[in-house]
Amino acid sequence: MSYPYQITSLKHYQEEYKRSVDTPEEFWADIANHFTWHRKWDQVLDWNFYEPRIEWFKGGKLNITENCLDRWVETQPNATAIIWEPNDPSEPHRTFTYKELHHKVCQFANVLKSNGATRGDRICIYMPMVPELTIAILACARIGAIHSVVFGGFSAQSIADRIQDAQCNIVLTADGGFRGNKSIPLKAVIDEALTTCPSVEKVIVLTRTSVPVSMIKGRDVWWEDEINKVEAQGNPICKAEIMDAEDLLFILYTSGSTGKPKGVVHTCGGYMVWTNYTFVNVFQYQPGQVHFCTADIGWVTGHSYIIYGPLSAGATSLMFEGIPTWPDAGRFWEIVDKHAVDILYTAPTAIRSLMSFGTDPIKGKKLHSLKVLGTVGEPINEEAWHWYDEHIGKRNCPIVDTWWQTETGGVLISNLAGITKAKPSFATLPLPGIQPVLVDENGKKIEGNGVSGNLCIQFPWPGMLRTTFGDHERCRTTYFSTYENLYFTGDGCLRDNEGDYRITGRVDDVLNVSGHRIGTAEVENAINMHTGVVESAVVGYPHDIKGQGIYAYVIFNGIHIDENQTRLDISQTVSKIIGAIAKPDKIQFVSGLPKTRSGKIMRRILRKIAEGELANLGDTSTLLDPLVVEEIKSNKL
Ligand code: WTA
């Protein structure tokens, strides 16, 4: 096995990049030809960014799971597809060959069918990081059902919002999940969510933690029992549903600057080609290597670089149930040695957190197997980059700094490991097919090098989002209307004198906390639901480990017990409404918020105060009540 479209040198990259811009349709057809299709496309690309309408491999027929499983069962049935490392290091790890994974996926696909699932259904998945999660996702894709995975850290309310938005009829969950020394009661959270989700008819529950759970007659069934039933029927095969290239593959909810999270939609053909192409090229994956992406499958990184990218490339993908700091801060390194990991792909937050433990946890760890390191999710500071390079890569492993988004499906800007040069804190160069442009506030393109602006992409790529579920207009206004004929990323960006790109962070009201996207408006809405809260404003501030922390200014009526208790109560409310990941790091009680005469909160000022830049707040003369700024400054936390 080899990848004919793998880039092998800098010159080759330059040639491929040029070809992708000059003749994009031929370029992508050449790559797509290396996949399994039931019918090839009539047209490679049909698009406009006005509606927007983006169609790749139009008329093509395929099933992504035949590309992730069946074709490898034919050529390398005994190659390892998944290595699963449990939370508790004393529990045995599990491995699945392509043949075994194929069998498990078919089996569970039959379970889904026998529970009434059909093509086009939306299935919500709220599960711990166990192999059955991967099996469940692929089983949905097998039968043409659309998966909507919800991260295990989200609250019942957040799950309910997502289930209602997508009108899911089936939920896949587990009794609970393990993370470090905690056990998370997933089924209990689902039970709470489902009190407001009449669309859900069936809940299939996997046993993981063996905590007592309620099982409602007619609605809830045990995963294991259902497997036994389909086994008894003796049909081990589930034929793959033949899908249109543009049929929906999955929905993944993500935060924006306004309102509730939106369901980003990816489709079968383009997403498959894009995740595969970027996986093979960015990480320079070589057959037989072990790829360890530490993300949770609840986020897009897990979808694209634990499941679809690696498996569609016949790779070995390592899936880890636990957290980097349990039982101790050497856990990642222990896993690297135990499974001879070749490629480690993690987040700057994890690196900074592990860095804070010093180098003791690395002592005695060999890390000899490592060849490529990667980061994703937020800008990586130079200190963390160098620590990663020196202590983990031993200055011997290229680091790929991969910039992308839930909406982009896969990596858009990154160096290619060992092929194009790395530059600390720079994502560097666009992948073939990606045409980035920087624009100023008025949407005017900024040409040349040594410039900064808002990052847009001016041409479609196969892995881009197609719509936001149930609300196409929202997709248009969020991404395609700020600047005419451009996809707007929401990120600020610098292009240095050598033409390398450095992402500088969000320019909208989206926070990136520990690499997790959270909208300030979402957090404000949750805080405002707490009794006694009159109004609130949320901004980000630099945080040593998390990248960004959440700073909330709150106008409160009648402190209950004392300020600290009220802070904890407000945090608890946020945790209930969104999930623990959205808890504010700091809550400052204020008597008023700085507002313009038209009543708009001046976030710029609040951001500066939270950042500790008290001296230079800019013009405050347009404020309704400039005195409020003095009060906020003097009580800053
Ligand atoms: C940020 C995660 C700098 C960026 C795959 C983007 C990054 C948001 C990088 C998307 C990077 C992601 N350098 N910033 N290498 N990667 N980001 O949707 O602000 O969870 O818009 O997708 O993370 O977050 P999302």
XYZ file of C-alpha atoms and ligand atoms in Angstrom, residues 254-255 299-301 305 345 348 375-380 400-408 410 413 425-427 489-492 502-507 510 512 515-517, ligand 1:
68
model
C -20.054 24.285 17.237
C -20.169 27.692 18.869
C -14.758 17.392 18.632
C -14.003 17.640 14.939
C -10.340 16.702 15.419
C -7.968 12.411 12.587
C -1.104 14.921 17.506
C -1.188 23.419 22.859
C -0.602 20.560 17.327
C -4.108 21.853 16.731
C -6.907 23.903 18.176
C -5.337 27.202 19.168
C -2.247 29.263 18.551
C 0.819 27.622 20.068
C 3.185 20.335 12.232
C 1.131 23.301 13.410
C -2.210 22.555 11.804
C -4.759 25.340 11.467
C -8.327 24.410 10.688
C -11.902 24.519 12.008
C -14.987 22.378 12.518
C -16.300 24.043 9.371
C -13.268 23.185 7.254
C -9.714 19.018 7.889
C -2.923 25.622 6.625
C 3.979 29.512 16.168
C 3.294 29.600 12.421
C 0.895 27.293 10.617
C -12.985 32.066 8.990
C -13.445 34.393 11.964
C -9.683 34.319 12.571
C -7.131 37.104 12.431
C 0.425 32.831 11.507
C -3.045 32.621 13.015
C -3.408 35.258 15.712
C -6.795 34.225 17.162
C -10.490 34.885 16.752
C -11.627 38.333 15.723
C -15.737 33.321 20.081
C -10.941 29.369 22.572
C -8.785 24.550 22.505
C -12.577 24.365 22.935
C -14.726 26.874 21.140
C -8.367 27.947 16.357
C -10.462 22.830 15.732
C -4.058 28.780 15.761
C -8.836 29.003 15.378
C -9.737 22.039 14.642
C -10.013 28.346 14.704
C -5.981 27.509 15.701
C -10.618 27.541 15.819
C -5.254 26.407 15.200
C -11.390 26.353 15.337
C -3.835 26.574 15.010
C -7.349 25.863 15.378
N -3.303 27.771 15.306
N -5.378 28.678 15.979
N -3.058 25.586 14.575
N -6.134 25.407 15.014
N -7.275 27.129 15.807
O -13.761 24.487 15.267
O -9.233 30.145 16.101
O -12.829 23.570 17.430
O -10.936 29.258 14.159
O -11.650 23.315 15.244
O -9.503 27.129 16.609
O -11.803 25.541 16.397
P -12.596 24.196 16.127
